[in-house]
Coordinates of C-alpha atoms in Angstrom, one line a residue:
M15 CA 103.5 129.4 27.1
I16 CA 99.8 127.9 26.6
R17 CA 101.5 127.0 23.0
A18 CA 104.1 124.5 25.4
L19 CA 102.0 123.3 26.8
V20 CA 99.0 122.7 24.0
G21 CA 101.7 120.7 22.6
I22 CA 102.3 118.6 25.2
G23 CA 98.8 118.3 24.8
L24 CA 98.2 117.5 21.1
L25 CA 101.2 114.6 21.5
Q26 CA 100.2 113.4 25.2
F27 CA 96.3 113.3 22.6
V28 CA 97.9 111.3 20.8
T29 CA 99.1 109.0 24.1
M30 CA 95.5 108.5 25.2
L31 CA 94.3 107.6 22.1
L32 CA 96.3 104.8 22.4
L33 CA 95.2 103.5 26.1
L34 CA 92.2 103.7 25.2
A35 CA 92.3 101.0 22.4
R36 CA 94.8 99.4 25.2
T37 CA 91.6 99.6 27.6
K38 CA 89.4 98.6 25.2
I39 CA 90.7 96.3 23.7
L40 CA 91.8 94.3 27.4
A41 CA 88.2 95.1 28.5
I42 CA 86.5 93.6 25.1
S43 CA 89.2 90.4 26.1
V44 CA 89.2 89.6 29.2
G45 CA 86.4 91.8 30.7
V46 CA 85.6 92.8 33.9
T47 CA 87.3 90.6 35.9
G48 CA 90.1 90.5 33.8
V49 CA 91.1 93.8 33.9
G50 CA 90.5 94.1 37.8
T51 CA 93.6 91.2 38.6
I52 CA 95.1 93.5 36.1
S53 CA 94.3 97.2 38.3
A54 CA 95.2 94.6 41.6
V55 CA 98.8 93.1 39.9
D56 CA 99.7 96.6 38.4
S57 CA 100.0 97.7 42.3
T58 CA 101.5 94.9 43.1
T59 CA 104.4 95.5 41.4
A60 CA 104.4 99.9 41.9
V61 CA 104.3 98.6 45.5
V62 CA 108.4 97.4 44.3
L63 CA 109.6 98.8 41.2
Q64 CA 109.0 102.7 43.7
T65 CA 111.0 101.1 46.5
L66 CA 114.0 99.6 44.3
S67 CA 113.8 103.4 41.7
L68 CA 115.7 105.3 44.1
S69 CA 113.7 108.0 42.6
L70 CA 116.0 108.7 40.3
S71 CA 113.3 109.0 36.9
F72 CA 112.0 112.2 38.7
A73 CA 116.3 113.4 40.2
A74 CA 116.4 112.6 35.7
L75 CA 114.3 116.0 36.0
R76 CA 115.3 117.9 38.8
F77 CA 119.8 118.2 38.1
L78 CA 119.7 117.2 34.1
P79 CA 118.7 120.6 33.9
A80 CA 121.2 121.5 36.0
A81 CA 124.4 120.0 34.7
L82 CA 123.5 121.6 31.9
R83 CA 125.2 125.5 32.8
E84 CA 128.7 122.5 32.6
S85 CA 129.1 121.2 29.7
P86 CA 127.2 119.4 27.3
S87 CA 129.4 116.6 27.9
A88 CA 128.5 116.6 31.4
P89 CA 125.0 115.3 31.7
D90 CA 125.6 113.3 29.5
L91 CA 128.2 111.5 31.7
L92 CA 125.8 111.8 34.7
Y93 CA 122.5 110.1 32.6
R94 CA 124.7 107.3 31.9
K95 CA 125.4 106.9 35.6
M96 CA 122.0 107.0 36.1
R97 CA 121.1 104.4 34.2
T98 CA 123.8 102.0 34.9
V99 CA 122.4 102.4 38.5
L100 CA 119.2 101.2 37.4
V101 CA 119.7 98.9 35.3
T102 CA 122.1 96.6 38.9
L103 CA 118.9 97.4 40.6
F104 CA 116.1 96.1 38.0
V105 CA 117.3 93.5 36.9
P106 CA 118.4 91.6 39.6
A107 CA 115.0 92.1 41.5
M108 CA 113.5 91.2 38.6
V109 CA 114.6 87.5 38.9
V110 CA 114.4 88.0 42.8
C111 CA 111.2 88.2 42.4
I112 CA 110.1 86.3 39.5
G113 CA 111.8 83.6 42.1
V114 CA 109.1 85.0 45.2
S115 CA 106.3 84.5 43.0
V116 CA 107.8 80.3 41.9
F117 CA 107.9 79.6 45.5
A118 CA 106.2 82.0 47.9
P119 CA 104.2 83.7 46.0
R120 CA 101.4 84.5 49.3
V121 CA 103.9 87.4 50.2
W122 CA 102.5 89.0 48.0
G123 CA 98.7 88.7 49.7
V124 CA 96.4 85.6 49.3
A125 CA 94.7 87.3 46.8
L126 CA 96.3 87.2 44.0
M127 CA 97.5 82.9 44.7
P128 CA 95.3 81.9 42.2
Y129 CA 96.8 84.8 39.9
Q130 CA 100.5 83.0 40.1
R131 CA 101.3 82.8 36.8
T132 CA 100.4 85.8 36.1
V133 CA 102.8 87.2 39.0
I134 CA 105.2 86.3 36.8
L135 CA 105.0 87.4 34.0
A136 CA 104.4 90.8 35.4
F137 CA 107.4 90.8 36.9
A138 CA 109.1 90.3 34.0
G139 CA 108.7 93.1 32.6
L140 CA 109.9 95.2 36.0
P141 CA 112.9 97.0 34.5
V142 CA 111.0 98.0 31.3
I143 CA 108.9 99.7 34.0
G144 CA 111.0 101.5 35.7
I145 CA 113.8 102.3 33.2
I146 CA 111.1 103.6 31.0
A147 CA 109.9 106.2 33.1
F148 CA 113.8 107.4 33.8
L149 CA 114.6 107.5 30.5
I150 CA 111.0 109.9 29.2
N151 CA 112.1 111.8 32.0
A152 CA 116.1 112.0 31.1
Y153 CA 114.7 113.4 27.4
A154 CA 113.1 115.7 28.9
G155 CA 115.4 116.5 31.5
A156 CA 118.6 116.7 29.3
M157 CA 116.8 117.4 25.4
G158 CA 113.5 118.5 25.3
Y159 CA 110.3 118.1 26.3
M160 CA 108.9 116.9 22.6
Q161 CA 111.7 114.3 22.8
A162 CA 110.2 113.2 25.7
M163 CA 106.6 112.3 24.2
R164 CA 107.9 111.0 21.5
L165 CA 109.3 108.4 23.7
T166 CA 106.0 108.9 26.5
V167 CA 104.0 107.5 22.3
A168 CA 106.0 105.2 20.9
H169 CA 105.8 103.4 25.2
A170 CA 101.6 103.6 24.8
A171 CA 102.3 102.5 21.3
T172 CA 104.1 99.1 22.5
M173 CA 100.6 98.7 25.4
V174 CA 98.5 98.8 22.1
V175 CA 100.6 95.7 20.5
A176 CA 100.8 94.0 23.8
A177 CA 96.6 94.7 24.4
L178 CA 96.5 92.7 20.7
A179 CA 98.2 89.7 22.5
A180 CA 95.5 89.3 24.9
A181 CA 92.6 89.6 22.3
A182 CA 94.3 86.7 19.9
G183 CA 93.8 84.7 22.4
L184 CA 96.6 85.1 25.1
G185 CA 94.7 86.2 27.3
V186 CA 96.7 88.6 31.3
D187 CA 99.1 86.7 30.7
G188 CA 100.6 87.2 26.9
F189 CA 99.5 90.8 27.8
Y190 CA 102.2 91.1 30.4
A191 CA 104.4 88.4 27.8
T192 CA 105.1 90.6 25.4
Y193 CA 105.2 93.8 27.1
A194 CA 108.1 92.3 28.7
L195 CA 109.5 92.0 24.9
L196 CA 108.3 94.7 23.2
G197 CA 109.1 97.0 26.3
T198 CA 112.9 96.4 26.6
A199 CA 113.9 96.4 23.1
L200 CA 111.9 100.5 23.2
I201 CA 114.2 101.1 26.4
V202 CA 117.4 99.1 24.4
V203 CA 116.5 102.1 21.0
A204 CA 115.6 104.5 24.1
S205 CA 118.7 104.6 25.4
S206 CA 120.8 104.2 22.7
R207 CA 119.3 107.3 20.6
L208 CA 120.0 109.9 24.0
H209 CA 122.6 112.2 23.5
V210 CA 123.0 116.0 24.8
A211 CA 123.3 118.0 21.8
G212 CA 127.5 119.6 22.1
A213 CA 128.1 116.1 23.6
P214 CA 130.4 114.4 22.1
K215 CA 129.5 111.1 20.6
A216 CA 132.9 108.6 19.6
D217 CA 136.0 110.6 22.8
R218 CA 133.0 109.4 25.5
E219 CA 134.4 109.0 28.7
R220 CA 134.6 105.3 29.2
L221 CA 131.9 104.9 32.5
R222 CA 133.4 101.3 35.4
L223 CA 130.5 99.6 37.2
R224 CA 132.1 101.1 40.2
D225 CA 132.5 104.2 38.5
A226 CA 128.6 104.2 37.9
F227 CA 127.5 104.4 41.8
R228 CA 129.3 108.1 42.3
L229 CA 126.3 109.3 41.5
P230 CA 126.9 114.0 42.3
P231 CA 126.3 113.1 46.6
A232 CA 123.7 115.6 46.5
M233 CA 121.8 113.4 44.6
W234 CA 122.1 110.7 46.3
R235 CA 120.7 113.3 49.4
F236 CA 117.6 113.5 47.5
A237 CA 117.2 110.0 46.9
A238 CA 118.0 109.3 50.8
W239 CA 115.9 111.9 51.4
L240 CA 112.8 110.6 49.5
M241 CA 113.6 106.7 49.9
P242 CA 111.3 106.8 52.4
L243 CA 108.7 107.9 50.3
T244 CA 109.4 106.9 47.4
F245 CA 109.1 103.0 49.8
L246 CA 105.6 104.4 51.3
A247 CA 103.4 105.3 48.8
P248 CA 102.6 103.0 46.7
Y249 CA 101.1 100.7 49.5
A250 CA 98.7 103.6 50.3
A251 CA 96.9 103.5 46.4
W252 CA 97.7 99.6 46.5
F253 CA 95.4 99.1 49.7
V254 CA 92.6 100.6 48.2
K255 CA 92.5 98.1 46.1
Y256 CA 93.5 94.9 47.5
S257 CA 91.1 96.4 49.9
T258 CA 88.0 96.9 46.9
L259 CA 89.4 93.3 46.3
K260 CA 89.7 91.3 49.6
L261 CA 86.0 93.3 50.3
Y262 CA 83.8 93.2 47.5
G263 CA 85.9 90.5 44.7
V264 CA 87.4 91.1 42.1
A265 CA 84.3 92.5 39.5
A266 CA 84.3 96.0 42.5
A267 CA 87.9 96.2 41.4
G268 CA 87.5 96.5 37.8
I269 CA 83.9 98.7 38.6
L270 CA 87.0 100.7 40.1
Q271 CA 89.9 99.9 37.9
G272 CA 86.8 101.2 35.1
A273 CA 85.9 104.8 37.1
I274 CA 90.1 105.7 37.5
G275 CA 90.7 105.1 34.4
I276 CA 88.4 108.0 33.1
S277 CA 90.7 110.2 35.6
L278 CA 93.8 109.1 35.1
S279 CA 93.2 110.7 31.2
V280 CA 93.4 114.1 32.6
R281 CA 96.5 112.7 34.3
T282 CA 97.9 111.6 30.7
I283 CA 96.2 115.3 28.4
L284 CA 97.5 117.5 31.4
G285 CA 100.1 116.7 34.0
A286 CA 103.0 115.1 32.4
A287 CA 103.8 119.4 31.7
H288 CA 104.5 118.8 34.8
A289 CA 106.9 116.7 34.6
I290 CA 108.5 117.3 31.3
F291 CA 107.8 121.3 31.4
L292 CA 107.0 122.9 34.8
T293 CA 109.9 121.1 36.9
P294 CA 113.1 121.8 34.6
N295 CA 111.5 125.6 34.3
V296 CA 111.7 125.9 38.3
N297 CA 114.7 124.5 38.9
R298 CA 116.7 126.9 36.2
K299 CA 115.7 129.0 38.8
A300 CA 117.5 130.4 41.8
E301 CA 114.4 133.0 43.7
S302 CA 111.7 131.6 45.4
A303 CA 109.9 134.9 43.9
S304 CA 111.5 134.3 40.3
R305 CA 110.0 131.0 41.0
M306 CA 106.8 131.4 42.4
V307 CA 105.4 133.8 38.9
W308 CA 106.7 131.0 36.9
A309 CA 104.7 128.4 38.5
N310 CA 101.5 130.7 39.5
E311 CA 101.3 131.3 35.1
F312 CA 101.8 127.5 34.7
Q313 CA 98.7 127.4 37.0
R314 CA 96.6 129.5 35.4
T315 CA 97.6 127.5 32.2
T316 CA 96.7 125.2 33.0
G317 CA 93.2 126.3 35.1
L318 CA 92.0 127.4 31.2
L319 CA 92.7 123.6 30.2
F320 CA 91.0 122.0 33.2
A321 CA 88.4 124.5 32.1
L322 CA 88.2 123.4 27.9
T323 CA 88.7 119.4 28.8
L324 CA 86.5 118.6 32.5
P325 CA 82.9 119.7 31.8
P326 CA 82.3 117.2 28.5
L327 CA 84.7 114.6 30.3
L328 CA 82.1 114.2 33.7
L329 CA 79.3 114.8 32.0
F330 CA 79.6 112.2 29.6
S331 CA 81.7 110.5 31.3
D332 CA 78.5 107.1 31.2
I333 CA 79.5 106.9 27.3
A334 CA 83.5 107.5 28.6
L335 CA 83.3 104.0 30.6
R336 CA 81.1 102.6 27.8
V337 CA 84.1 103.7 24.8
L338 CA 86.2 103.3 27.0
Y339 CA 85.9 99.6 28.7
A340 CA 82.5 98.3 27.8
P341 CA 78.8 99.0 28.5
A342 CA 79.0 96.8 31.9
F343 CA 82.6 98.8 33.4
H344 CA 79.0 101.8 33.2
T345 CA 77.9 102.0 36.6
A346 CA 81.7 103.3 37.9
S347 CA 80.1 107.0 36.2
A348 CA 78.6 107.4 40.1
F349 CA 82.4 107.1 40.9
V350 CA 83.9 108.7 39.1
P351 CA 83.7 112.5 40.0
W352 CA 85.7 112.0 42.1
F353 CA 88.9 110.3 40.9
V354 CA 88.7 113.2 38.0
A355 CA 88.6 115.3 41.3
A356 CA 91.4 113.9 43.3
E357 CA 93.8 114.1 39.8
V358 CA 92.7 118.0 39.4
I359 CA 93.5 118.5 42.7
T360 CA 96.9 116.5 42.3
L361 CA 97.6 118.8 39.9
L362 CA 97.3 121.5 41.4
S363 CA 98.9 120.8 44.4
G364 CA 101.9 119.7 42.6
T365 CA 102.2 123.3 40.4
Y366 CA 104.1 124.9 43.9
Q367 CA 105.4 121.6 45.1
S368 CA 108.0 121.8 43.1
L369 CA 109.3 124.2 44.9
I370 CA 109.6 122.8 47.2
I371 CA 111.4 120.5 45.9
A372 CA 113.4 122.7 44.4
D373 CA 115.3 125.0 47.0
D374 CA 115.8 121.6 49.1
R375 CA 113.3 122.2 51.4
M376 CA 113.4 118.0 51.6
G377 CA 112.4 117.7 55.0
F378 CA 109.3 118.5 54.7
H379 CA 108.3 117.8 51.3
V380 CA 109.1 114.0 52.8
F381 CA 106.6 114.6 55.5
Q382 CA 103.8 116.7 54.2
N383 CA 103.7 114.2 51.8
L384 CA 104.2 110.4 54.3
A385 CA 101.3 112.0 56.8
A386 CA 98.6 112.7 53.4
Q387 CA 98.5 109.5 52.7
A388 CA 98.5 108.1 55.9
L389 CA 95.6 110.4 55.7
L390 CA 94.9 108.1 52.4
A391 CA 95.6 104.5 54.2
G392 CA 93.6 105.4 57.2
T393 CA 89.8 107.4 55.3
A394 CA 90.3 104.4 53.0
A395 CA 90.4 102.0 55.8
L396 CA 87.5 103.6 57.7
A397 CA 85.7 104.6 54.8
I398 CA 86.1 101.0 51.8
P399 CA 84.4 99.0 54.6
T400 CA 81.3 101.0 54.6
L401 CA 81.0 103.2 51.9
G402 CA 82.6 100.9 48.4
L403 CA 83.6 102.2 46.0
M404 CA 82.0 105.9 47.1
G405 CA 85.3 105.1 50.4
A406 CA 87.7 104.8 48.0
G407 CA 87.2 108.1 46.1
I408 CA 86.5 109.9 49.8
A409 CA 89.8 108.2 50.6
V410 CA 91.9 109.0 47.3
L411 CA 90.0 112.6 46.7
S412 CA 91.7 113.2 50.9
A413 CA 95.5 113.5 50.2
P414 CA 95.6 116.0 47.5
M415 CA 93.5 118.6 49.4
F416 CA 95.8 117.7 53.0
L417 CA 99.2 118.2 49.4
L418 CA 96.7 121.9 48.4
V419 CA 96.3 123.6 51.5
T420 CA 99.4 122.6 53.4
T421 CA 101.4 123.6 50.2
L422 CA 100.1 127.3 49.8
V423 CA 100.3 127.4 53.8
F424 CA 104.1 126.4 53.7
L425 CA 105.4 128.6 50.5
H426 CA 103.4 131.9 52.8
R427 CA 104.8 131.1 56.0
E428 CA 108.6 130.2 54.2
Y429 CA 109.4 132.0 51.6
R430 CA 105.9 134.8 51.6
V431 CA 105.0 134.3 48.5
R432 CA 101.4 133.0 47.9
I433 CA 99.2 132.4 44.7
S434 CA 97.5 135.1 42.2
H435 CA 95.0 136.4 41.6
D436 CA 94.6 134.8 38.0
A437 CA 96.2 131.4 39.7
A438 CA 93.5 130.8 42.0
R439 CA 90.9 132.7 39.5
T440 CA 91.4 129.9 37.5
S441 CA 91.6 127.2 39.4
L442 CA 88.3 127.8 41.6
L443 CA 86.7 127.5 38.1
A444 CA 88.2 124.0 37.6
V445 CA 86.7 122.9 41.9
V446 CA 83.8 124.7 40.5
I447 CA 83.2 122.8 37.2
L448 CA 84.3 119.3 39.2
I449 CA 81.9 119.7 41.4
V450 CA 79.0 121.3 38.7
A451 CA 79.5 118.4 35.9
G452 CA 80.1 115.8 38.1
A453 CA 76.7 115.8 40.4
I454 CA 75.0 115.9 36.9
G455 CA 76.8 113.9 35.4
S456 CA 77.1 110.9 37.6
N457 CA 73.1 111.2 39.2
Y458 CA 71.4 112.1 35.0
P459 CA 73.1 108.6 33.3
G460 CA 72.0 107.6 30.6
S461 CA 72.3 108.1 26.9
S462 CA 68.4 109.3 25.6
V463 CA 68.7 111.8 22.7
R464 CA 67.3 114.0 24.8
L465 CA 69.9 113.9 27.6
L466 CA 72.4 114.2 25.4
A467 CA 70.8 117.1 24.2
V468 CA 70.9 119.1 28.3
K469 CA 74.1 117.3 29.1
A470 CA 75.7 118.8 25.8
A471 CA 73.7 122.6 26.3
V472 CA 75.2 122.4 30.3
C473 CA 79.2 122.3 29.0
G474 CA 78.7 125.3 26.7
I475 CA 76.5 127.0 29.3
I476 CA 79.3 125.9 31.6
W477 CA 81.8 127.1 28.7
L478 CA 80.2 130.3 28.4
I479 CA 81.0 130.6 31.6
A480 CA 84.1 130.1 32.5
Y481 CA 85.1 132.5 29.2
N482 CA 83.2 135.1 31.8
V483 CA 85.2 134.3 34.1
I484 CA 88.9 133.6 32.5
P485 CA 91.4 136.4 33.1
G486 CA 91.5 139.3 30.7
E487 CA 94.2 138.6 28.9
D488 CA 93.4 135.3 28.7
R489 CA 90.2 136.3 26.9
A490 CA 92.1 138.2 24.6
W491 CA 94.2 135.7 23.3
R492 CA 91.7 133.2 22.5
R493 CA 90.3 135.8 20.0
D494 CA 93.5 136.8 18.4
W495 CA 93.5 132.2 18.2
G496 CA 90.4 132.5 16.7
A497 CA 90.8 135.7 14.3
R498 CA 94.2 132.9 12.8
S499 CA 92.1 130.4 12.4
R500 CA 89.1 131.7 10.6
S501 CA 92.6 133.9 8.5
R502 CA 94.1 130.7 7.5
L503 CA 90.9 128.8 6.9
T504 CA 90.0 131.1 4.5
T505 CA 93.7 131.6 2.5
R506 CA 93.0 127.9 2.1
T507 CA 89.6 128.0 0.6
A508 CA 90.3 131.1 -1.7
P509 CA 89.8 130.6 -4.9
R510 CA 93.0 131.7 -6.4
D511 CA 93.9 134.1 -9.3
E512 CA 95.4 132.4 -12.1
T513 CA 95.9 134.6 -14.9
A514 CA 99.3 135.6 -15.8

């Protein structure tokens, strides 16, 4: 499993580098105010996107792997139906949202009215954002996780080109316009190349629009259960960003986005495995106990990757902000640990939430997540006016903490399954690293040689302690991997015997 996660992580690292280039280009070319504008506008489009998606992107991971058990043609037909439904929903929605932005811009909020043209161009890319997410998951569910990762890299490259358009003098408006054009070309090519192994290409069953909406009843029930969640969940994140913009201005919104941007690197590198590797495999298991065994193994491996990646990210967050954005964003380092912690706890809880979904306990899943979003919004309403950006971080962290605790309690009470000792150990290790490295990194920013040396030493000490805390099986794998790497290096550098 660790090899699969490392392979996914490497391609996600490439994706992160591309997104780093995109963010850096935007930070330099449009500045703090431009980044703040993009953050607020993206939150607005996300509300519409999540409402219209019908959770079909997630359903692709849930139902396409199961359809493979029937025949290769079954997932192919199901994929084409789902794609047609999404196109039928998103294209008219794009037209309507652009019309609203032109004739009634106040609908999106008074704070966004000065950016009317930007909002219009952002909605022009609405179908791209919605369909590309579905295609990535469809590739994972029907073809494999590596094909899905390649499409993810291509999408990130598209955003880099869009950022270059902004840097060329077109500004934020040019960024959204270029993304809409190039993104449309990408989804057209990607959708035509998705093919299930063994499914006929020439004799495909003809699909009419009326037939496309005849999705399996189980999928419609799945979408109906998730509809309240997909409709309301984006409002909590939007509320945090909009409250910051309204109370403290566009510059503070840019600083907030800087802190969030650092945390998203955790999701970028490690989060993809949850969607394209964990979810399809969990849904192939028949019993709750076997699903829990698989999830515990995944969680244990994820905890090891957290121990490797979190210390440098948190200890040197101020430098990461300067590299990722610009020197003006370095003050966001004080808030980075809150948002990184939120991403880490979200991934930890997401491992076990996948079991609830696989067991079709959608009622509890929806109620649980709506309660978490309500907790986030309520905490934000109280904390942001009094604590500023730290209040935003506390609010964002409250939701995944609630989800993790309630998920583990539910699984134990309903199925008598619990997190394994090894998975609990590596998860607790990740939390301790969050606290220690986060406190040091946020309280001691700077780039003096002495400070950097001390932080590097602390990073090494954390890694050494983590190596001795992780399960013995993983220490043995790490030693074997090191021995194989040294052997390959010795073989390549050894002088060749040229004698006959």
